[in-house]
mmCIF file with all atom_site columns, C-alpha atoms in Angstrom:
data_model
loop_
_atom_site.group_PDB
_atom_site.id
_atom_site.type_symbol
_atom_site.label_atom_id
_atom_site.label_alt_id
_atom_site.label_comp_id
_atom_site.label_asym_id
_atom_site.label_entity_id
_atom_site.label_seq_id
_atom_site.pdbx_PDB_ins_code
_atom_site.Cartn_x
_atom_site.Cartn_y
_atom_site.Cartn_z
_atom_site.occupancy
_atom_site.B_iso_or_equiv
_atom_site.pdbx_formal_charge
_atom_site.auth_seq_id
_atom_site.auth_comp_id
_atom_site.auth_asym_id
_atom_site.auth_atom_id
_atom_site.pdbx_PDB_model_num
ATOM 1   C CA . UNK A 1 1   ? 69.849 -159.002 -39.558 1.00 88.00 ? 16  UNK A CA 1
ATOM 2   C CA . UNK A 1 2   ? 68.285 -157.092 -36.693 1.00 97.00 ? 17  UNK A CA 1
ATOM 3   C CA . UNK A 1 3   ? 66.885 -153.744 -37.786 1.00 98.00 ? 18  UNK A CA 1
ATOM 4   C CA . UNK A 1 4   ? 65.959 -150.480 -36.071 1.00 98.00 ? 19  UNK A CA 1
ATOM 5   C CA . UNK A 1 5   ? 63.806 -147.684 -37.479 1.00 98.00 ? 20  UNK A CA 1
ATOM 6   C CA . UNK A 1 6   ? 65.387 -144.281 -36.830 1.00 98.00 ? 21  UNK A CA 1
ATOM 7   C CA . UNK A 1 7   ? 63.088 -141.275 -37.228 1.00 98.00 ? 22  UNK A CA 1
ATOM 8   C CA . UNK A 1 8   ? 64.985 -137.996 -37.357 1.00 98.00 ? 23  UNK A CA 1
ATOM 9   C CA . UNK A 1 9   ? 63.596 -134.576 -36.360 1.00 98.00 ? 24  UNK A CA 1
ATOM 10  C CA . UNK A 1 10  ? 59.866 -135.094 -36.901 1.00 98.00 ? 25  UNK A CA 1
ATOM 11  C CA . UNK A 1 11  ? 59.274 -131.987 -34.840 1.00 98.00 ? 26  UNK A CA 1
ATOM 12  C CA . UNK A 1 12  ? 56.568 -129.322 -34.950 1.00 98.00 ? 27  UNK A CA 1
ATOM 13  C CA . UNK A 1 13  ? 58.782 -126.511 -36.263 1.00 98.00 ? 28  UNK A CA 1
ATOM 14  C CA . UNK A 1 14  ? 59.061 -128.362 -39.595 1.00 98.00 ? 29  UNK A CA 1
ATOM 15  C CA . UNK A 1 15  ? 55.276 -128.526 -40.086 1.00 98.00 ? 30  UNK A CA 1
ATOM 16  C CA . UNK A 1 16  ? 52.649 -125.931 -41.028 1.00 97.00 ? 31  UNK A CA 1
ATOM 17  C CA . UNK A 1 17  ? 52.459 -123.351 -38.251 1.00 97.00 ? 32  UNK A CA 1
ATOM 18  C CA . UNK A 1 18  ? 56.048 -124.069 -37.216 1.00 97.00 ? 33  UNK A CA 1
ATOM 19  C CA . UNK A 1 19  ? 59.053 -121.812 -37.605 1.00 96.00 ? 34  UNK A CA 1
ATOM 20  C CA . UNK A 1 20  ? 60.473 -123.598 -40.681 1.00 97.00 ? 35  UNK A CA 1
ATOM 21  C CA . UNK A 1 21  ? 57.799 -125.640 -42.492 1.00 98.00 ? 36  UNK A CA 1
ATOM 22  C CA . UNK A 1 22  ? 59.148 -128.051 -45.084 1.00 98.00 ? 37  UNK A CA 1
ATOM 23  C CA . UNK A 1 23  ? 57.834 -129.405 -48.378 1.00 98.00 ? 38  UNK A CA 1
ATOM 24  C CA . UNK A 1 24  ? 55.453 -132.390 -48.496 1.00 98.00 ? 39  UNK A CA 1
ATOM 25  C CA . UNK A 1 25  ? 55.209 -132.830 -44.725 1.00 98.00 ? 40  UNK A CA 1
ATOM 26  C CA . UNK A 1 26  ? 51.632 -134.155 -44.680 1.00 97.00 ? 41  UNK A CA 1
ATOM 27  C CA . UNK A 1 27  ? 52.486 -137.029 -47.023 1.00 98.00 ? 42  UNK A CA 1
ATOM 28  C CA . UNK A 1 28  ? 55.743 -137.798 -45.224 1.00 98.00 ? 43  UNK A CA 1
ATOM 29  C CA . UNK A 1 29  ? 53.958 -137.734 -41.853 1.00 98.00 ? 44  UNK A CA 1
ATOM 30  C CA . UNK A 1 30  ? 51.394 -140.280 -43.119 1.00 98.00 ? 45  UNK A CA 1
ATOM 31  C CA . UNK A 1 31  ? 54.164 -142.457 -44.542 1.00 98.00 ? 46  UNK A CA 1
ATOM 32  C CA . UNK A 1 32  ? 56.113 -142.381 -41.276 1.00 98.00 ? 47  UNK A CA 1
ATOM 33  C CA . UNK A 1 33  ? 52.983 -143.393 -39.376 1.00 98.00 ? 48  UNK A CA 1
ATOM 34  C CA . UNK A 1 34  ? 52.729 -146.404 -41.736 1.00 98.00 ? 49  UNK A CA 1
ATOM 35  C CA . UNK A 1 35  ? 56.423 -147.195 -41.231 1.00 98.00 ? 50  UNK A CA 1
ATOM 36  C CA . UNK A 1 36  ? 55.969 -147.111 -37.446 1.00 98.00 ? 51  UNK A CA 1
ATOM 37  C CA . UNK A 1 37  ? 53.010 -149.480 -37.643 1.00 97.00 ? 52  UNK A CA 1
ATOM 38  C CA . UNK A 1 38  ? 54.943 -151.888 -39.903 1.00 97.00 ? 53  UNK A CA 1
ATOM 39  C CA . UNK A 1 39  ? 57.962 -151.752 -37.602 1.00 97.00 ? 54  UNK A CA 1
ATOM 40  C CA . UNK A 1 40  ? 55.769 -152.476 -34.584 1.00 96.00 ? 55  UNK A CA 1
ATOM 41  C CA . UNK A 1 41  ? 54.207 -155.466 -36.357 1.00 96.00 ? 56  UNK A CA 1
ATOM 42  C CA . UNK A 1 42  ? 57.686 -156.853 -37.081 1.00 96.00 ? 57  UNK A CA 1
ATOM 43  C CA . UNK A 1 43  ? 59.006 -156.081 -33.588 1.00 97.00 ? 58  UNK A CA 1
ATOM 44  C CA . UNK A 1 44  ? 61.562 -153.642 -35.009 1.00 98.00 ? 59  UNK A CA 1
ATOM 45  C CA . UNK A 1 45  ? 62.763 -151.143 -32.402 1.00 98.00 ? 60  UNK A CA 1
ATOM 46  C CA . UNK A 1 46  ? 61.880 -147.510 -33.087 1.00 98.00 ? 61  UNK A CA 1
ATOM 47  C CA . UNK A 1 47  ? 64.175 -144.650 -32.174 1.00 98.00 ? 62  UNK A CA 1
ATOM 48  C CA . UNK A 1 48  ? 63.189 -140.998 -32.368 1.00 98.00 ? 63  UNK A CA 1
ATOM 49  C CA . UNK A 1 49  ? 65.942 -138.454 -32.776 1.00 98.00 ? 64  UNK A CA 1
ATOM 50  C CA . UNK A 1 50  ? 65.040 -134.925 -31.713 1.00 98.00 ? 65  UNK A CA 1
ATOM 51  C CA . UNK A 1 51  ? 67.176 -131.905 -32.373 1.00 97.00 ? 66  UNK A CA 1
ATOM 52  C CA . UNK A 1 52  ? 67.078 -129.698 -29.293 1.00 95.00 ? 67  UNK A CA 1
ATOM 53  C CA . UNK A 1 53  ? 68.849 -126.375 -28.860 1.00 89.00 ? 68  UNK A CA 1
ATOM 54  C CA . UNK A 1 54  ? 69.547 -126.160 -25.115 1.00 81.00 ? 69  UNK A CA 1
ATOM 55  C CA . UNK A 1 55  ? 68.339 -123.153 -23.134 1.00 76.00 ? 70  UNK A CA 1
ATOM 56  C CA . UNK A 1 56  ? 71.923 -122.367 -22.179 1.00 75.00 ? 71  UNK A CA 1
ATOM 57  C CA . UNK A 1 57  ? 72.582 -121.665 -25.888 1.00 66.00 ? 72  UNK A CA 1
ATOM 58  C CA . UNK A 1 58  ? 70.747 -118.413 -25.290 1.00 66.00 ? 73  UNK A CA 1
ATOM 59  C CA . UNK A 1 59  ? 67.864 -118.978 -27.680 1.00 60.00 ? 74  UNK A CA 1
ATOM 60  C CA . UNK A 1 60  ? 69.971 -117.997 -30.666 1.00 66.00 ? 75  UNK A CA 1
ATOM 61  C CA . UNK A 1 61  ? 68.707 -120.821 -32.885 1.00 77.00 ? 76  UNK A CA 1
ATOM 62  C CA . UNK A 1 62  ? 65.881 -120.040 -35.279 1.00 87.00 ? 77  UNK A CA 1
ATOM 63  C CA . UNK A 1 63  ? 63.927 -123.141 -34.157 1.00 92.00 ? 78  UNK A CA 1
ATOM 64  C CA . UNK A 1 64  ? 63.975 -126.341 -32.034 1.00 94.00 ? 79  UNK A CA 1
ATOM 65  C CA . UNK A 1 65  ? 64.638 -124.360 -28.883 1.00 91.00 ? 80  UNK A CA 1
ATOM 66  C CA . UNK A 1 66  ? 64.343 -126.432 -25.721 1.00 91.00 ? 81  UNK A CA 1
ATOM 67  C CA . UNK A 1 67  ? 60.977 -126.182 -24.008 1.00 91.00 ? 82  UNK A CA 1
ATOM 68  C CA . UNK A 1 68  ? 59.101 -124.811 -27.022 1.00 93.00 ? 83  UNK A CA 1
ATOM 69  C CA . UNK A 1 69  ? 56.109 -126.361 -28.777 1.00 96.00 ? 84  UNK A CA 1
ATOM 70  C CA . UNK A 1 70  ? 58.113 -126.319 -32.007 1.00 96.00 ? 85  UNK A CA 1
ATOM 71  C CA . UNK A 1 71  ? 60.752 -128.663 -30.556 1.00 96.00 ? 86  UNK A CA 1
ATOM 72  C CA . UNK A 1 72  ? 58.211 -131.352 -29.634 1.00 97.00 ? 87  UNK A CA 1
ATOM 73  C CA . UNK A 1 73  ? 57.799 -134.511 -31.719 1.00 98.00 ? 88  UNK A CA 1
ATOM 74  C CA . UNK A 1 74  ? 54.899 -133.965 -34.111 1.00 97.00 ? 89  UNK A CA 1
ATOM 75  C CA . UNK A 1 75  ? 51.404 -135.328 -33.812 1.00 94.00 ? 90  UNK A CA 1
ATOM 76  C CA . UNK A 1 76  ? 50.631 -138.798 -32.527 1.00 95.00 ? 91  UNK A CA 1
ATOM 77  C CA . UNK A 1 77  ? 53.969 -140.419 -33.280 1.00 97.00 ? 92  UNK A CA 1
ATOM 78  C CA . UNK A 1 78  ? 54.860 -141.040 -29.644 1.00 97.00 ? 93  UNK A CA 1
ATOM 79  C CA . UNK A 1 79  ? 51.449 -142.639 -29.102 1.00 96.00 ? 94  UNK A CA 1
ATOM 80  C CA . UNK A 1 80  ? 52.032 -144.957 -32.079 1.00 96.00 ? 95  UNK A CA 1
ATOM 81  C CA . UNK A 1 81  ? 55.386 -146.012 -30.644 1.00 96.00 ? 96  UNK A CA 1
ATOM 82  C CA . UNK A 1 82  ? 55.032 -145.861 -26.840 1.00 95.00 ? 97  UNK A CA 1
ATOM 83  C CA . UNK A 1 83  ? 58.151 -148.000 -26.298 1.00 95.00 ? 98  UNK A CA 1
ATOM 84  C CA . UNK A 1 84  ? 60.351 -146.002 -28.638 1.00 97.00 ? 99  UNK A CA 1
ATOM 85  C CA . UNK A 1 85  ? 63.624 -144.609 -27.408 1.00 98.00 ? 100 UNK A CA 1
ATOM 86  C CA . UNK A 1 86  ? 64.107 -140.847 -27.738 1.00 98.00 ? 101 UNK A CA 1
ATOM 87  C CA . UNK A 1 87  ? 67.597 -139.514 -28.301 1.00 98.00 ? 102 UNK A CA 1
ATOM 88  C CA . UNK A 1 88  ? 68.466 -135.821 -28.240 1.00 97.00 ? 103 UNK A CA 1
ATOM 89  C CA . UNK A 1 89  ? 71.016 -134.344 -30.565 1.00 97.00 ? 104 UNK A CA 1
ATOM 90  C CA . UNK A 1 90  ? 72.485 -130.911 -31.120 1.00 93.00 ? 105 UNK A CA 1
ATOM 91  C CA . UNK A 1 91  ? 74.164 -131.520 -34.496 1.00 94.00 ? 106 UNK A CA 1
ATOM 92  C CA . UNK A 1 92  ? 73.101 -132.815 -37.918 1.00 96.00 ? 107 UNK A CA 1
ATOM 93  C CA . UNK A 1 93  ? 74.767 -136.200 -37.339 1.00 98.00 ? 108 UNK A CA 1
ATOM 94  C CA . UNK A 1 94  ? 72.466 -138.193 -35.042 1.00 98.00 ? 109 UNK A CA 1
ATOM 95  C CA . UNK A 1 95  ? 75.468 -140.176 -33.790 1.00 98.00 ? 110 UNK A CA 1
ATOM 96  C CA . UNK A 1 96  ? 77.644 -137.194 -32.867 1.00 97.00 ? 111 UNK A CA 1
ATOM 97  C CA . UNK A 1 97  ? 77.754 -136.662 -29.089 1.00 97.00 ? 112 UNK A CA 1
ATOM 98  C CA . UNK A 1 98  ? 74.606 -138.764 -28.559 1.00 98.00 ? 113 UNK A CA 1
ATOM 99  C CA . UNK A 1 99  ? 73.770 -142.187 -27.170 1.00 98.00 ? 114 UNK A CA 1
ATOM 100 C CA . UNK A 1 100 ? 72.553 -143.532 -30.529 1.00 98.00 ? 115 UNK A CA 1
ATOM 101 C CA . UNK A 1 101 ? 75.461 -145.909 -31.144 1.00 98.00 ? 116 UNK A CA 1
ATOM 102 C CA . UNK A 1 102 ? 75.278 -147.185 -27.563 1.00 98.00 ? 117 UNK A CA 1
ATOM 103 C CA . UNK A 1 103 ? 71.513 -147.833 -27.852 1.00 98.00 ? 118 UNK A CA 1
ATOM 104 C CA . UNK A 1 104 ? 71.931 -149.622 -31.204 1.00 98.00 ? 119 UNK A CA 1
ATOM 105 C CA . UNK A 1 105 ? 74.729 -151.753 -29.749 1.00 98.00 ? 120 UNK A CA 1
ATOM 106 C CA . UNK A 1 106 ? 72.642 -152.639 -26.691 1.00 98.00 ? 121 UNK A CA 1
ATOM 107 C CA . UNK A 1 107 ? 69.768 -153.665 -28.995 1.00 98.00 ? 122 UNK A CA 1
ATOM 108 C CA . UNK A 1 108 ? 72.222 -155.687 -31.134 1.00 98.00 ? 123 UNK A CA 1
ATOM 109 C CA . UNK A 1 109 ? 71.202 -153.835 -34.272 1.00 98.00 ? 124 UNK A CA 1
ATOM 110 C CA . UNK A 1 110 ? 72.947 -154.642 -37.572 1.00 98.00 ? 125 UNK A CA 1
ATOM 111 C CA . UNK A 1 111 ? 70.823 -152.540 -39.927 1.00 98.00 ? 126 UNK A CA 1
ATOM 112 C CA . UNK A 1 112 ? 69.373 -149.072 -39.551 1.00 98.00 ? 127 UNK A CA 1
ATOM 113 C CA . UNK A 1 113 ? 66.383 -147.804 -41.507 1.00 98.00 ? 128 UNK A CA 1
ATOM 114 C CA . UNK A 1 114 ? 66.561 -144.023 -41.600 1.00 98.00 ? 129 UNK A CA 1
ATOM 115 C CA . UNK A 1 115 ? 63.785 -141.557 -42.276 1.00 98.00 ? 130 UNK A CA 1
ATOM 116 C CA . UNK A 1 116 ? 63.002 -137.999 -41.310 1.00 98.00 ? 131 UNK A CA 1
ATOM 117 C CA . UNK A 1 117 ? 63.843 -134.385 -41.921 1.00 98.00 ? 132 UNK A CA 1
ATOM 118 C CA . UNK A 1 118 ? 65.829 -132.768 -43.603 1.00 97.00 ? 133 UNK A CA 1
ATOM 119 C CA . UNK A 1 119 ? 67.004 -135.138 -46.335 1.00 98.00 ? 134 UNK A CA 1
ATOM 120 C CA . UNK A 1 120 ? 70.097 -133.120 -47.319 1.00 98.00 ? 135 UNK A CA 1
ATOM 121 C CA . UNK A 1 121 ? 71.116 -132.358 -43.760 1.00 97.00 ? 136 UNK A CA 1
ATOM 122 C CA . UNK A 1 122 ? 70.342 -134.564 -40.768 1.00 98.00 ? 137 UNK A CA 1
ATOM 123 C CA . UNK A 1 123 ? 69.278 -137.635 -42.789 1.00 98.00 ? 138 UNK A CA 1
ATOM 124 C CA . UNK A 1 124 ? 72.418 -137.464 -44.937 1.00 98.00 ? 139 UNK A CA 1
ATOM 125 C CA . UNK A 1 125 ? 74.809 -136.692 -42.075 1.00 98.00 ? 140 UNK A CA 1
ATOM 126 C CA . UNK A 1 126 ? 73.423 -139.566 -40.021 1.00 98.00 ? 141 UNK A CA 1
ATOM 127 C CA . UNK A 1 127 ? 73.539 -142.017 -42.932 1.00 98.00 ? 142 UNK A CA 1
ATOM 128 C CA . UNK A 1 128 ? 77.174 -141.265 -43.746 1.00 98.00 ? 143 UNK A CA 1
ATOM 129 C CA . UNK A 1 129 ? 78.368 -140.739 -40.195 1.00 98.00 ? 144 UNK A CA 1
ATOM 130 C CA . UNK A 1 130 ? 81.648 -142.413 -39.333 1.00 97.00 ? 145 UNK A CA 1
ATOM 131 C CA . UNK A 1 131 ? 79.789 -144.255 -36.550 1.00 97.00 ? 146 UNK A CA 1
ATOM 132 C CA . UNK A 1 132 ? 77.161 -145.529 -39.026 1.00 98.00 ? 147 UNK A CA 1
ATOM 133 C CA . UNK A 1 133 ? 79.791 -147.451 -40.984 1.00 97.00 ? 148 UNK A CA 1
ATOM 134 C CA . UNK A 1 134 ? 79.400 -150.546 -38.821 1.00 97.00 ? 149 UNK A CA 1
ATOM 135 C CA . UNK A 1 135 ? 75.705 -150.811 -39.764 1.00 98.00 ? 150 UNK A CA 1
ATOM 136 C CA . UNK A 1 136 ? 73.957 -151.660 -42.991 1.00 98.00 ? 151 UNK A CA 1
ATOM 137 C CA . UNK A 1 137 ? 72.306 -148.320 -43.715 1.00 98.00 ? 152 UNK A CA 1
ATOM 138 C CA . UNK A 1 138 ? 69.052 -147.946 -45.616 1.00 98.00 ? 153 UNK A CA 1
ATOM 139 C CA . UNK A 1 139 ? 66.917 -144.883 -46.212 1.00 98.00 ? 154 UNK A CA 1
ATOM 140 C CA . UNK A 1 140 ? 63.167 -144.863 -46.836 1.00 98.00 ? 155 UNK A CA 1
ATOM 141 C CA . UNK A 1 141 ? 62.885 -141.996 -49.371 1.00 98.00 ? 156 UNK A CA 1
ATOM 142 C CA . UNK A 1 142 ? 59.112 -141.538 -49.114 1.00 98.00 ? 157 UNK A CA 1
ATOM 143 C CA . UNK A 1 143 ? 59.568 -141.054 -45.365 1.00 98.00 ? 158 UNK A CA 1
ATOM 144 C CA . UNK A 1 144 ? 61.988 -138.137 -45.802 1.00 98.00 ? 159 UNK A CA 1
ATOM 145 C CA . UNK A 1 145 ? 61.602 -134.534 -46.848 1.00 98.00 ? 160 UNK A CA 1
ATOM 146 C CA . UNK A 1 146 ? 63.300 -131.172 -46.961 1.00 98.00 ? 161 UNK A CA 1
ATOM 147 C CA . UNK A 1 147 ? 62.697 -127.626 -48.238 1.00 98.00 ? 162 UNK A CA 1
ATOM 148 C CA . UNK A 1 148 ? 61.632 -128.751 -51.728 1.00 98.00 ? 163 UNK A CA 1
ATOM 149 C CA . UNK A 1 149 ? 61.486 -131.763 -54.024 1.00 98.00 ? 164 UNK A CA 1
ATOM 150 C CA . UNK A 1 150 ? 64.629 -130.841 -55.996 1.00 98.00 ? 165 UNK A CA 1
ATOM 151 C CA . UNK A 1 151 ? 66.871 -130.651 -52.893 1.00 98.00 ? 166 UNK A CA 1
ATOM 152 C CA . UNK A 1 152 ? 65.309 -133.890 -51.609 1.00 98.00 ? 167 UNK A CA 1
ATOM 153 C CA . UNK A 1 153 ? 66.096 -135.695 -54.864 1.00 98.00 ? 168 UNK A CA 1
ATOM 154 C CA . UNK A 1 154 ? 69.623 -134.262 -55.105 1.00 98.00 ? 169 UNK A CA 1
ATOM 155 C CA . UNK A 1 155 ? 70.370 -135.476 -51.571 1.00 98.00 ? 170 UNK A CA 1
ATOM 156 C CA . UNK A 1 156 ? 68.995 -138.951 -52.278 1.00 98.00 ? 171 UNK A CA 1
ATOM 157 C CA . UNK A 1 157 ? 71.032 -139.185 -55.469 1.00 97.00 ? 172 UNK A CA 1
ATOM 158 C CA . UNK A 1 158 ? 74.172 -138.177 -53.571 1.00 97.00 ? 173 UNK A CA 1
ATOM 159 C CA . UNK A 1 159 ? 73.475 -140.861 -50.951 1.00 96.00 ? 174 UNK A CA 1
ATOM 160 C CA . UNK A 1 160 ? 72.831 -143.565 -53.533 1.00 95.00 ? 175 UNK A CA 1
ATOM 161 C CA . UNK A 1 161 ? 76.517 -144.533 -53.740 1.00 95.00 ? 176 UNK A CA 1
ATOM 162 C CA . UNK A 1 162 ? 76.735 -145.068 -49.962 1.00 94.00 ? 177 UNK A CA 1
ATOM 163 C CA . UNK A 1 163 ? 73.417 -146.492 -48.761 1.00 96.00 ? 178 UNK A CA 1
ATOM 164 C CA . UNK A 1 164 ? 70.536 -148.715 -49.820 1.00 96.00 ? 179 UNK A CA 1
ATOM 165 C CA . UNK A 1 165 ? 66.969 -147.548 -50.322 1.00 97.00 ? 180 UNK A CA 1
ATOM 166 C CA . UNK A 1 166 ? 63.911 -149.317 -48.936 1.00 95.00 ? 181 UNK A CA 1
ATOM 167 C CA . UNK A 1 167 ? 60.307 -148.887 -49.933 1.00 91.00 ? 182 UNK A CA 1
ATOM 168 C CA . UNK A 1 168 ? 57.570 -148.353 -47.433 1.00 79.00 ? 183 UNK A CA 1
#
């Protein structure tokens, strides 16, 4: 099976100093860095998903507004994965109205490894997307986070009947 690592919404607004900091981001950031390094060693393609609210939306969104520091991918992740694809989205489902399915098809991917933010929202919606049904879907729980540990665990439990879990 050919795998791809999909990293959802690792953007500055979700970290300390951002507009909506989440729980456990430092640990998750370190874990995602490890996952990127492992993927690179195994020649697994890496795809960053970034949620961007377009300027024409009038700046009504509380965060991830186009052109802001908060919307940028956090830290050194792009340096760790210089060949990674970056796909913009405007909805929780990373497949909806994006090129994700097309990119995965072009790369001949059978299995997607999902990690990112927020577990109960964009991670869940991507994992159970109608378009994700043709892939074997796995989530790396220690590479995901949300507003607090309870919501994170509730979301993972809800996903457990639909996806597999991988360890870092």
